[in-house]
Amino acid sequence: MPDSRGAEPPDTTDLDRLRSAASGCRGCPLYQDATQTVFGEGSAGAKVLVVGEQPGDKEDLAGEPFVGPAGKLLDRAFEEAGFDRRSLYVTNAVKHFKFKRDERGKRRIHQKPGRTEVVACRPWLLAELRAVRPELVLLLGATAAQSLLGPKFRLTAHRGEPLEAPEELAGLVPTAVATVHPSAVLRAPDRDEAYAGFVADLRAAAKLLG
Ligand code: URA
């Protein structure tokens, strides 16, 4: 049975212990259909913590974040903006794949996570922030941004800007930058323009690092 109280991470900053505890999370119903929990990846010493929306089909099967098409685009954009992906901690606001089946029951089609799922999963993201203590949090897309900055946050009005976190997160999120999700770049009618804007936001974020 899902636990309606949401995720309850152990009180530790050890990423391996957190990952292992998250693998058994029943904090919302998404675990029932997903293959596995996809926890964040990267070192506890990372200066930048990157937050996506939720694992996609490929990530659900691999058990790693951003290994599918959006991840490939993200890797390329990170490189162009001067980030080395190995120096980042990469995770998602929601750690199970939410999907529906197509009419033939074969393909798994991504479904945007709802506020309830985002809130239920948020304790894992906060636990990752406590473990990594990054200098900068990079939020990819509205779901990631609203998970930390609240449901009223408007990405279109504030993308690429240095943002202050709400007071309750002040110690955990020194500075945040929000930008579009790499999947939105892949879907954009003018992909080159969307990609250039995405890289420009990442470059602006890179400049904030000491
Ligand atoms: N999209 C995300 O937001 N996260 C992933 O890990 C993959 C695709």
JSON list of C-alpha atoms and ligand atoms in Angstrom, two decimals:
[
{"chain": "A", "resi": 1, "resn": "MET", "atom": "CA", "xyz": [0.00, 0.00, 0.00]},
{"chain": "A", "resi": 2, "resn": "PRO", "atom": "CA", "xyz": [1.34, 3.48, -0.81]},
{"chain": "A", "resi": 3, "resn": "ASP", "atom": "CA", "xyz": [2.05, 5.56, 2.24]},
{"chain": "A", "resi": 4, "resn": "SER", "atom": "CA", "xyz": [0.05, 8.77, 1.88]},
{"chain": "A", "resi": 5, "resn": "ARG", "atom": "CA", "xyz": [2.54, 10.64, 4.08]},
{"chain": "A", "resi": 6, "resn": "GLY", "atom": "CA", "xyz": [5.03, 10.66, 1.21]},
{"chain": "A", "resi": 7, "resn": "ALA", "atom": "CA", "xyz": [8.67, 9.67, 1.30]},
{"chain": "A", "resi": 8, "resn": "GLU", "atom": "CA", "xyz": [10.40, 9.32, 4.66]},
{"chain": "A", "resi": 9, "resn": "PRO", "atom": "CA", "xyz": [14.16, 9.26, 4.06]},
{"chain": "A", "resi": 10, "resn": "PRO", "atom": "CA", "xyz": [16.47, 8.10, 6.84]},
{"chain": "A", "resi": 11, "resn": "ASP", "atom": "CA", "xyz": [18.23, 10.85, 8.74]},
{"chain": "A", "resi": 12, "resn": "THR", "atom": "CA", "xyz": [21.60, 10.57, 7.02]},
{"chain": "A", "resi": 13, "resn": "THR", "atom": "CA", "xyz": [23.77, 12.45, 4.54]},
{"chain": "A", "resi": 14, "resn": "ASP", "atom": "CA", "xyz": [25.25, 9.23, 3.20]},
{"chain": "A", "resi": 15, "resn": "LEU", "atom": "CA", "xyz": [24.17, 9.03, -0.45]},
{"chain": "A", "resi": 16, "resn": "ASP", "atom": "CA", "xyz": [24.52, 5.24, -0.63]},
{"chain": "A", "resi": 17, "resn": "ARG", "atom": "CA", "xyz": [22.24, 4.79, 2.37]},
{"chain": "A", "resi": 18, "resn": "LEU", "atom": "CA", "xyz": [19.74, 7.25, 0.91]},
{"chain": "A", "resi": 19, "resn": "ARG", "atom": "CA", "xyz": [19.79, 5.47, -2.46]},
{"chain": "A", "resi": 20, "resn": "SER", "atom": "CA", "xyz": [19.25, 2.13, -0.85]},
{"chain": "A", "resi": 21, "resn": "ALA", "atom": "CA", "xyz": [16.35, 3.44, 1.27]},
{"chain": "A", "resi": 22, "resn": "ALA", "atom": "CA", "xyz": [14.78, 5.15, -1.77]},
{"chain": "A", "resi": 23, "resn": "SER", "atom": "CA", "xyz": [14.78, 1.85, -3.65]},
{"chain": "A", "resi": 24, "resn": "GLY", "atom": "CA", "xyz": [11.99, 0.66, -1.35]},
{"chain": "A", "resi": 25, "resn": "CYS", "atom": "CA", "xyz": [9.98, 3.90, -1.32]},
{"chain": "A", "resi": 26, "resn": "ARG", "atom": "CA", "xyz": [6.20, 3.50, -1.19]},
{"chain": "A", "resi": 27, "resn": "GLY", "atom": "CA", "xyz": [5.48, 7.18, -0.60]},
{"chain": "A", "resi": 28, "resn": "CYS", "atom": "CA", "xyz": [3.12, 7.46, -3.59]},
{"chain": "A", "resi": 29, "resn": "PRO", "atom": "CA", "xyz": [1.55, 4.95, -5.98]},
{"chain": "A", "resi": 30, "resn": "LEU", "atom": "CA", "xyz": [4.11, 5.43, -8.80]},
{"chain": "A", "resi": 31, "resn": "TYR", "atom": "CA", "xyz": [6.35, 2.60, -7.54]},
{"chain": "A", "resi": 32, "resn": "GLN", "atom": "CA", "xyz": [3.61, 0.10, -8.45]},
{"chain": "A", "resi": 33, "resn": "ASP", "atom": "CA", "xyz": [4.11, 0.34, -12.24]},
{"chain": "A", "resi": 34, "resn": "ALA", "atom": "CA", "xyz": [7.67, 1.62, -12.54]},
{"chain": "A", "resi": 35, "resn": "THR", "atom": "CA", "xyz": [10.59, -0.79, -12.89]},
{"chain": "A", "resi": 36, "resn": "GLN", "atom": "CA", "xyz": [12.64, 0.79, -10.13]},
{"chain": "A", "resi": 37, "resn": "THR", "atom": "CA", "xyz": [13.45, 3.97, -8.23]},
{"chain": "A", "resi": 38, "resn": "VAL", "atom": "CA", "xyz": [15.87, 6.15, -10.19]},
{"chain": "A", "resi": 39, "resn": "PHE", "atom": "CA", "xyz": [17.90, 7.96, -7.57]},
{"chain": "A", "resi": 40, "resn": "GLY", "atom": "CA", "xyz": [20.35, 10.77, -8.26]},
{"chain": "A", "resi": 41, "resn": "GLU", "atom": "CA", "xyz": [23.89, 10.16, -9.46]},
{"chain": "A", "resi": 42, "resn": "GLY", "atom": "CA", "xyz": [27.13, 11.97, -8.90]},
{"chain": "A", "resi": 43, "resn": "SER", "atom": "CA", "xyz": [29.52, 12.77, -6.13]},
{"chain": "A", "resi": 44, "resn": "ALA", "atom": "CA", "xyz": [28.68, 14.15, -2.71]},
{"chain": "A", "resi": 45, "resn": "GLY", "atom": "CA", "xyz": [31.33, 16.82, -3.43]},
{"chain": "A", "resi": 46, "resn": "ALA", "atom": "CA", "xyz": [29.57, 18.16, -6.54]},
{"chain": "A", "resi": 47, "resn": "LYS", "atom": "CA", "xyz": [29.30, 21.96, -6.73]},
{"chain": "A", "resi": 48, "resn": "VAL", "atom": "CA", "xyz": [26.19, 21.82, -8.89]},
{"chain": "A", "resi": 49, "resn": "LEU", "atom": "CA", "xyz": [23.07, 19.77, -8.25]},
{"chain": "A", "resi": 50, "resn": "VAL", "atom": "CA", "xyz": [20.90, 19.39, -11.34]},
{"chain": "A", "resi": 51, "resn": "VAL", "atom": "CA", "xyz": [17.20, 18.56, -10.99]},
{"chain": "A", "resi": 52, "resn": "GLY", "atom": "CA", "xyz": [15.07, 17.14, -13.83]},
{"chain": "A", "resi": 53, "resn": "GLU", "atom": "CA", "xyz": [11.41, 16.16, -13.79]},
{"chain": "A", "resi": 54, "resn": "GLN", "atom": "CA", "xyz": [11.22, 12.37, -13.53]},
{"chain": "A", "resi": 55, "resn": "PRO", "atom": "CA", "xyz": [12.95, 9.38, -15.15]},
{"chain": "A", "resi": 56, "resn": "GLY", "atom": "CA", "xyz": [11.77, 8.52, -18.67]},
{"chain": "A", "resi": 57, "resn": "ASP", "atom": "CA", "xyz": [11.39, 5.10, -20.27]},
{"chain": "A", "resi": 58, "resn": "LYS", "atom": "CA", "xyz": [15.14, 4.55, -20.75]},
{"chain": "A", "resi": 59, "resn": "GLU", "atom": "CA", "xyz": [16.04, 5.80, -17.28]},
{"chain": "A", "resi": 60, "resn": "ASP", "atom": "CA", "xyz": [13.38, 3.58, -15.70]},
{"chain": "A", "resi": 61, "resn": "LEU", "atom": "CA", "xyz": [14.95, 0.53, -17.33]},
{"chain": "A", "resi": 62, "resn": "ALA", "atom": "CA", "xyz": [18.58, 1.57, -16.72]},
{"chain": "A", "resi": 63, "resn": "GLY", "atom": "CA", "xyz": [18.04, 2.86, -13.16]},
{"chain": "A", "resi": 64, "resn": "GLU", "atom": "CA", "xyz": [20.06, 6.00, -13.96]},
{"chain": "A", "resi": 65, "resn": "PRO", "atom": "CA", "xyz": [18.93, 9.59, -14.58]},
{"chain": "A", "resi": 66, "resn": "PHE", "atom": "CA", "xyz": [19.22, 11.25, -18.00]},
{"chain": "A", "resi": 67, "resn": "VAL", "atom": "CA", "xyz": [20.54, 8.38, -20.09]},
{"chain": "A", "resi": 68, "resn": "GLY", "atom": "CA", "xyz": [17.91, 8.69, -22.88]},
{"chain": "A", "resi": 69, "resn": "PRO", "atom": "CA", "xyz": [17.50, 11.30, -25.66]},
{"chain": "A", "resi": 70, "resn": "ALA", "atom": "CA", "xyz": [17.01, 14.23, -23.25]},
{"chain": "A", "resi": 71, "resn": "GLY", "atom": "CA", "xyz": [20.15, 13.13, -21.40]},
{"chain": "A", "resi": 72, "resn": "LYS", "atom": "CA", "xyz": [22.19, 13.06, -24.61]},
{"chain": "A", "resi": 73, "resn": "LEU", "atom": "CA", "xyz": [21.11, 16.61, -25.42]},
{"chain": "A", "resi": 74, "resn": "LEU", "atom": "CA", "xyz": [21.85, 17.64, -21.84]},
{"chain": "A", "resi": 75, "resn": "ASP", "atom": "CA", "xyz": [25.37, 16.19, -22.01]},
{"chain": "A", "resi": 76, "resn": "ARG", "atom": "CA", "xyz": [26.09, 18.12, -25.20]},
{"chain": "A", "resi": 77, "resn": "ALA", "atom": "CA", "xyz": [24.70, 21.36, -23.77]},
{"chain": "A", "resi": 78, "resn": "PHE", "atom": "CA", "xyz": [26.65, 20.92, -20.51]},
{"chain": "A", "resi": 79, "resn": "GLU", "atom": "CA", "xyz": [29.85, 20.45, -22.47]},
{"chain": "A", "resi": 80, "resn": "GLU", "atom": "CA", "xyz": [29.22, 23.55, -24.59]},
{"chain": "A", "resi": 81, "resn": "ALA", "atom": "CA", "xyz": [28.45, 25.60, -21.50]},
{"chain": "A", "resi": 82, "resn": "GLY", "atom": "CA", "xyz": [31.68, 24.48, -19.82]},
{"chain": "A", "resi": 83, "resn": "PHE", "atom": "CA", "xyz": [30.29, 21.97, -17.29]},
{"chain": "A", "resi": 84, "resn": "ASP", "atom": "CA", "xyz": [31.76, 18.53, -16.98]},
{"chain": "A", "resi": 85, "resn": "ARG", "atom": "CA", "xyz": [28.84, 16.14, -16.31]},
{"chain": "A", "resi": 86, "resn": "ARG", "atom": "CA", "xyz": [31.09, 14.07, -14.07]},
{"chain": "A", "resi": 87, "resn": "SER", "atom": "CA", "xyz": [31.43, 17.03, -11.74]},
{"chain": "A", "resi": 88, "resn": "LEU", "atom": "CA", "xyz": [27.66, 17.37, -11.33]},
{"chain": "A", "resi": 89, "resn": "TYR", "atom": "CA", "xyz": [25.12, 15.61, -9.17]},
{"chain": "A", "resi": 90, "resn": "VAL", "atom": "CA", "xyz": [22.13, 14.84, -11.39]},
{"chain": "A", "resi": 91, "resn": "THR", "atom": "CA", "xyz": [18.72, 13.87, -10.05]},
{"chain": "A", "resi": 92, "resn": "ASN", "atom": "CA", "xyz": [14.97, 14.30, -10.58]},
{"chain": "A", "resi": 93, "resn": "ALA", "atom": "CA", "xyz": [12.10, 15.90, -8.66]},
{"chain": "A", "resi": 94, "resn": "VAL", "atom": "CA", "xyz": [10.18, 12.61, -8.89]},
{"chain": "A", "resi": 95, "resn": "LYS", "atom": "CA", "xyz": [12.07, 9.33, -8.74]},
{"chain": "A", "resi": 96, "resn": "HIS", "atom": "CA", "xyz": [9.69, 6.91, -10.41]},
{"chain": "A", "resi": 97, "resn": "PHE", "atom": "CA", "xyz": [8.59, 6.90, -14.06]},
{"chain": "A", "resi": 98, "resn": "LYS", "atom": "CA", "xyz": [4.94, 7.91, -14.50]},
{"chain": "A", "resi": 99, "resn": "PHE", "atom": "CA", "xyz": [3.45, 6.66, -17.75]},
{"chain": "A", "resi": 100, "resn": "LYS", "atom": "CA", "xyz": [0.38, 5.30, -19.48]},
{"chain": "A", "resi": 101, "resn": "ARG", "atom": "CA", "xyz": [0.31, 2.54, -22.09]},
{"chain": "A", "resi": 102, "resn": "ASP", "atom": "CA", "xyz": [-0.61, 3.26, -25.71]},
{"chain": "A", "resi": 103, "resn": "GLU", "atom": "CA", "xyz": [-3.80, 1.67, -27.12]},
{"chain": "A", "resi": 104, "resn": "ARG", "atom": "CA", "xyz": [-1.95, -1.52, -28.00]},
{"chain": "A", "resi": 105, "resn": "GLY", "atom": "CA", "xyz": [-0.57, -1.74, -24.51]},
{"chain": "A", "resi": 106, "resn": "LYS", "atom": "CA", "xyz": [2.99, -1.69, -25.80]},
{"chain": "A", "resi": 107, "resn": "ARG", "atom": "CA", "xyz": [4.64, 1.70, -25.68]},
{"chain": "A", "resi": 108, "resn": "ARG", "atom": "CA", "xyz": [4.93, 3.50, -22.36]},
{"chain": "A", "resi": 109, "resn": "ILE", "atom": "CA", "xyz": [3.97, 7.14, -22.77]},
{"chain": "A", "resi": 110, "resn": "HIS", "atom": "CA", "xyz": [5.36, 9.72, -20.36]},
{"chain": "A", "resi": 111, "resn": "GLN", "atom": "CA", "xyz": [2.84, 11.41, -18.05]},
{"chain": "A", "resi": 112, "resn": "LYS", "atom": "CA", "xyz": [3.69, 14.61, -16.27]},
{"chain": "A", "resi": 113, "resn": "PRO", "atom": "CA", "xyz": [3.83, 14.05, -12.51]},
{"chain": "A", "resi": 114, "resn": "GLY", "atom": "CA", "xyz": [1.16, 15.85, -10.49]},
{"chain": "A", "resi": 115, "resn": "ARG", "atom": "CA", "xyz": [1.71, 18.12, -7.52]},
{"chain": "A", "resi": 116, "resn": "THR", "atom": "CA", "xyz": [0.85, 15.28, -5.09]},
{"chain": "A", "resi": 117, "resn": "GLU", "atom": "CA", "xyz": [3.63, 13.09, -6.51]},
{"chain": "A", "resi": 118, "resn": "VAL", "atom": "CA", "xyz": [6.10, 15.99, -6.55]},
{"chain": "A", "resi": 119, "resn": "VAL", "atom": "CA", "xyz": [5.34, 16.79, -2.91]},
{"chain": "A", "resi": 120, "resn": "ALA", "atom": "CA", "xyz": [5.45, 13.12, -1.88]},
{"chain": "A", "resi": 121, "resn": "CYS", "atom": "CA", "xyz": [8.91, 12.74, -3.46]},
{"chain": "A", "resi": 122, "resn": "ARG", "atom": "CA", "xyz": [10.33, 16.08, -2.29]},
{"chain": "A", "resi": 123, "resn": "PRO", "atom": "CA", "xyz": [11.84, 14.68, 0.95]},
{"chain": "A", "resi": 124, "resn": "TRP", "atom": "CA", "xyz": [14.27, 12.64, -1.21]},
{"chain": "A", "resi": 125, "resn": "LEU", "atom": "CA", "xyz": [15.35, 15.75, -3.09]},
{"chain": "A", "resi": 126, "resn": "LEU", "atom": "CA", "xyz": [15.85, 17.63, 0.17]},
{"chain": "A", "resi": 127, "resn": "ALA", "atom": "CA", "xyz": [17.87, 14.70, 1.54]},
{"chain": "A", "resi": 128, "resn": "GLU", "atom": "CA", "xyz": [20.08, 14.80, -1.59]},
{"chain": "A", "resi": 129, "resn": "LEU", "atom": "CA", "xyz": [20.56, 18.56, -1.13]},
{"chain": "A", "resi": 130, "resn": "ARG", "atom": "CA", "xyz": [21.57, 17.98, 2.50]},
{"chain": "A", "resi": 131, "resn": "ALA", "atom": "CA", "xyz": [24.07, 15.32, 1.43]},
{"chain": "A", "resi": 132, "resn": "VAL", "atom": "CA", "xyz": [25.62, 17.29, -1.46]},
{"chain": "A", "resi": 133, "resn": "ARG", "atom": "CA", "xyz": [25.34, 20.89, -0.19]},
{"chain": "A", "resi": 134, "resn": "PRO", "atom": "CA", "xyz": [25.87, 22.32, -3.70]},
{"chain": "A", "resi": 135, "resn": "GLU", "atom": "CA", "xyz": [26.91, 25.89, -4.51]},
{"chain": "A", "resi": 136, "resn": "LEU", "atom": "CA", "xyz": [24.31, 26.04, -7.24]},
{"chain": "A", "resi": 137, "resn": "VAL", "atom": "CA", "xyz": [21.07, 24.22, -8.01]},
{"chain": "A", "resi": 138, "resn": "LEU", "atom": "CA", "xyz": [20.11, 23.98, -11.66]},
{"chain": "A", "resi": 139, "resn": "LEU", "atom": "CA", "xyz": [16.41, 23.36, -12.20]},
{"chain": "A", "resi": 140, "resn": "LEU", "atom": "CA", "xyz": [15.39, 21.84, -15.55]},
{"chain": "A", "resi": 141, "resn": "GLY", "atom": "CA", "xyz": [11.76, 22.61, -16.37]},
{"chain": "A", "resi": 142, "resn": "ALA", "atom": "CA", "xyz": [8.75, 23.79, -14.42]},
{"chain": "A", "resi": 143, "resn": "THR", "atom": "CA", "xyz": [8.24, 20.61, -12.39]},
{"chain": "A", "resi": 144, "resn": "ALA", "atom": "CA", "xyz": [11.77, 20.77, -10.96]},
{"chain": "A", "resi": 145, "resn": "ALA", "atom": "CA", "xyz": [11.57, 24.52, -10.39]},
{"chain": "A", "resi": 146, "resn": "GLN", "atom": "CA", "xyz": [8.19, 24.37, -8.68]},
{"chain": "A", "resi": 147, "resn": "SER", "atom": "CA", "xyz": [9.25, 21.45, -6.52]},
{"chain": "A", "resi": 148, "resn": "LEU", "atom": "CA", "xyz": [11.81, 23.68, -4.79]},
{"chain": "A", "resi": 149, "resn": "LEU", "atom": "CA", "xyz": [10.53, 27.22, -5.42]},
{"chain": "A", "resi": 150, "resn": "GLY", "atom": "CA", "xyz": [6.80, 26.59, -5.00]},
{"chain": "A", "resi": 151, "resn": "PRO", "atom": "CA", "xyz": [3.86, 26.10, -7.38]},
{"chain": "A", "resi": 152, "resn": "LYS", "atom": "CA", "xyz": [3.56, 29.80, -8.17]},
{"chain": "A", "resi": 153, "resn": "PHE", "atom": "CA", "xyz": [7.02, 29.99, -9.73]},
{"chain": "A", "resi": 154, "resn": "ARG", "atom": "CA", "xyz": [6.84, 30.92, -13.43]},
{"chain": "A", "resi": 155, "resn": "LEU", "atom": "CA", "xyz": [9.72, 29.58, -15.47]},
{"chain": "A", "resi": 156, "resn": "THR", "atom": "CA", "xyz": [9.05, 31.74, -18.53]},
{"chain": "A", "resi": 157, "resn": "ALA", "atom": "CA", "xyz": [9.40, 34.90, -16.42]},
{"chain": "A", "resi": 158, "resn": "HIS", "atom": "CA", "xyz": [12.62, 33.89, -14.62]},
{"chain": "A", "resi": 159, "resn": "ARG", "atom": "CA", "xyz": [14.64, 31.46, -16.72]},
{"chain": "A", "resi": 160, "resn": "GLY", "atom": "CA", "xyz": [18.41, 31.94, -16.65]},
{"chain": "A", "resi": 161, "resn": "GLU", "atom": "CA", "xyz": [18.28, 34.32, -13.66]},
{"chain": "A", "resi": 162, "resn": "PRO", "atom": "CA", "xyz": [19.96, 33.77, -10.28]},
{"chain": "A", "resi": 163, "resn": "LEU", "atom": "CA", "xyz": [17.09, 32.96, -7.92]},
{"chain": "A", "resi": 164, "resn": "GLU", "atom": "CA", "xyz": [16.84, 33.00, -4.17]},
{"chain": "A", "resi": 165, "resn": "ALA", "atom": "CA", "xyz": [15.32, 29.96, -2.58]},
{"chain": "A", "resi": 166, "resn": "PRO", "atom": "CA", "xyz": [12.42, 30.28, -0.12]},
{"chain": "A", "resi": 167, "resn": "GLU", "atom": "CA", "xyz": [13.57, 30.89, 3.45]},
{"chain": "A", "resi": 168, "resn": "GLU", "atom": "CA", "xyz": [12.94, 27.29, 4.57]},
{"chain": "A", "resi": 169, "resn": "LEU", "atom": "CA", "xyz": [15.57, 26.16, 2.01]},
{"chain": "A", "resi": 170, "resn": "ALA", "atom": "CA", "xyz": [18.02, 29.03, 2.49]},
{"chain": "A", "resi": 171, "resn": "GLY", "atom": "CA", "xyz": [20.81, 26.85, 3.94]},
{"chain": "A", "resi": 172, "resn": "LEU", "atom": "CA", "xyz": [20.29, 24.10, 1.37]},
{"chain": "A", "resi": 173, "resn": "VAL", "atom": "CA", "xyz": [19.92, 26.06, -1.87]},
{"chain": "A", "resi": 174, "resn": "PRO", "atom": "CA", "xyz": [22.36, 29.00, -1.92]},
{"chain": "A", "resi": 175, "resn": "THR", "atom": "CA", "xyz": [21.52, 30.02, -5.50]},
{"chain": "A", "resi": 176, "resn": "ALA", "atom": "CA", "xyz": [19.25, 28.42, -8.05]},
{"chain": "A", "resi": 177, "resn": "VAL", "atom": "CA", "xyz": [18.93, 28.89, -11.80]},
{"chain": "A", "resi": 178, "resn": "ALA", "atom": "CA", "xyz": [15.91, 27.55, -13.66]},
{"chain": "A", "resi": 179, "resn": "THR", "atom": "CA", "xyz": [15.80, 26.80, -17.36]},
{"chain": "A", "resi": 180, "resn": "VAL", "atom": "CA", "xyz": [13.72, 24.77, -19.76]},
{"chain": "A", "resi": 181, "resn": "HIS", "atom": "CA", "xyz": [13.72, 21.00, -19.71]},
{"chain": "A", "resi": 182, "resn": "PRO", "atom": "CA", "xyz": [15.91, 19.37, -22.40]},
{"chain": "A", "resi": 183, "resn": "SER", "atom": "CA", "xyz": [12.83, 17.46, -23.66]},
{"chain": "A", "resi": 184, "resn": "ALA", "atom": "CA", "xyz": [11.19, 20.82, -24.41]},
{"chain": "A", "resi": 185, "resn": "VAL", "atom": "CA", "xyz": [14.22, 21.64, -26.57]},
{"chain": "A", "resi": 186, "resn": "LEU", "atom": "CA", "xyz": [13.78, 18.32, -28.42]},
{"chain": "A", "resi": 187, "resn": "ARG", "atom": "CA", "xyz": [10.08, 19.11, -29.03]},
{"chain": "A", "resi": 188, "resn": "ALA", "atom": "CA", "xyz": [10.53, 22.79, -29.98]},
{"chain": "A", "resi": 189, "resn": "PRO", "atom": "CA", "xyz": [9.43, 23.84, -33.48]},
{"chain": "A", "resi": 190, "resn": "ASP", "atom": "CA", "xyz": [12.76, 25.64, -33.92]},
{"chain": "A", "resi": 191, "resn": "ARG", "atom": "CA", "xyz": [15.09, 23.26, -32.19]},
{"chain": "A", "resi": 192, "resn": "ASP", "atom": "CA", "xyz": [18.27, 25.21, -32.95]},
{"chain": "A", "resi": 193, "resn": "GLU", "atom": "CA", "xyz": [16.91, 28.38, -31.42]},
{"chain": "A", "resi": 194, "resn": "ALA", "atom": "CA", "xyz": [15.60, 26.51, -28.35]},
{"chain": "A", "resi": 195, "resn": "TYR", "atom": "CA", "xyz": [18.96, 24.77, -27.94]},
{"chain": "A", "resi": 196, "resn": "ALA", "atom": "CA", "xyz": [20.89, 28.05, -28.19]},
{"chain": "A", "resi": 197, "resn": "GLY", "atom": "CA", "xyz": [18.64, 29.57, -25.48]},
{"chain": "A", "resi": 198, "resn": "PHE", "atom": "CA", "xyz": [19.17, 26.52, -23.29]},
{"chain": "A", "resi": 199, "resn": "VAL", "atom": "CA", "xyz": [22.96, 26.70, -23.61]},
{"chain": "A", "resi": 200, "resn": "ALA", "atom": "CA", "xyz": [22.85, 30.46, -22.90]},
{"chain": "A", "resi": 201, "resn": "ASP", "atom": "CA", "xyz": [21.00, 29.75, -19.62]},
{"chain": "A", "resi": 202, "resn": "LEU", "atom": "CA", "xyz": [23.56, 27.08, -18.68]},
{"chain": "A", "resi": 203, "resn": "ARG", "atom": "CA", "xyz": [26.41, 29.50, -19.42]},
{"chain": "A", "resi": 204, "resn": "ALA", "atom": "CA", "xyz": [24.76, 32.14, -17.21]},
{"chain": "A", "resi": 205, "resn": "ALA", "atom": "CA", "xyz": [24.54, 29.50, -14.46]},
{"chain": "A", "resi": 206, "resn": "ALA", "atom": "CA", "xyz": [28.21, 28.51, -14.91]},
{"chain": "A", "resi": 207, "resn": "LYS", "atom": "CA", "xyz": [29.27, 32.12, -14.35]},
{"chain": "A", "resi": 208, "resn": "LEU", "atom": "CA", "xyz": [27.75, 32.07, -10.87]},
{"chain": "A", "resi": 209, "resn": "LEU", "atom": "CA", "xyz": [30.18, 29.43, -9.66]},
{"chain": "A", "resi": 210, "resn": "GLY", "atom": "CA", "xyz": [33.10, 30.58, -7.58]},
{"chain": "B", "resi": 1, "resn": "URA", "atom": "N1", "xyz": [13.79, 13.56, -18.14]},
{"chain": "B", "resi": 1, "resn": "URA", "atom": "C1", "xyz": [14.00, 13.91, -16.85]},
{"chain": "B", "resi": 1, "resn": "URA", "atom": "O1", "xyz": [13.48, 14.88, -16.34]},
{"chain": "B", "resi": 1, "resn": "URA", "atom": "N2", "xyz": [14.80, 13.14, -16.15]},
{"chain": "B", "resi": 1, "resn": "URA", "atom": "C2", "xyz": [15.41, 12.08, -16.63]},
{"chain": "B", "resi": 1, "resn": "URA", "atom": "O2", "xyz": [16.15, 11.45, -15.89]},
{"chain": "B", "resi": 1, "resn": "URA", "atom": "C3", "xyz": [15.20, 11.76, -17.99]},
{"chain": "B", "resi": 1, "resn": "URA", "atom": "C4", "xyz": [14.37, 12.51, -18.73]}
]
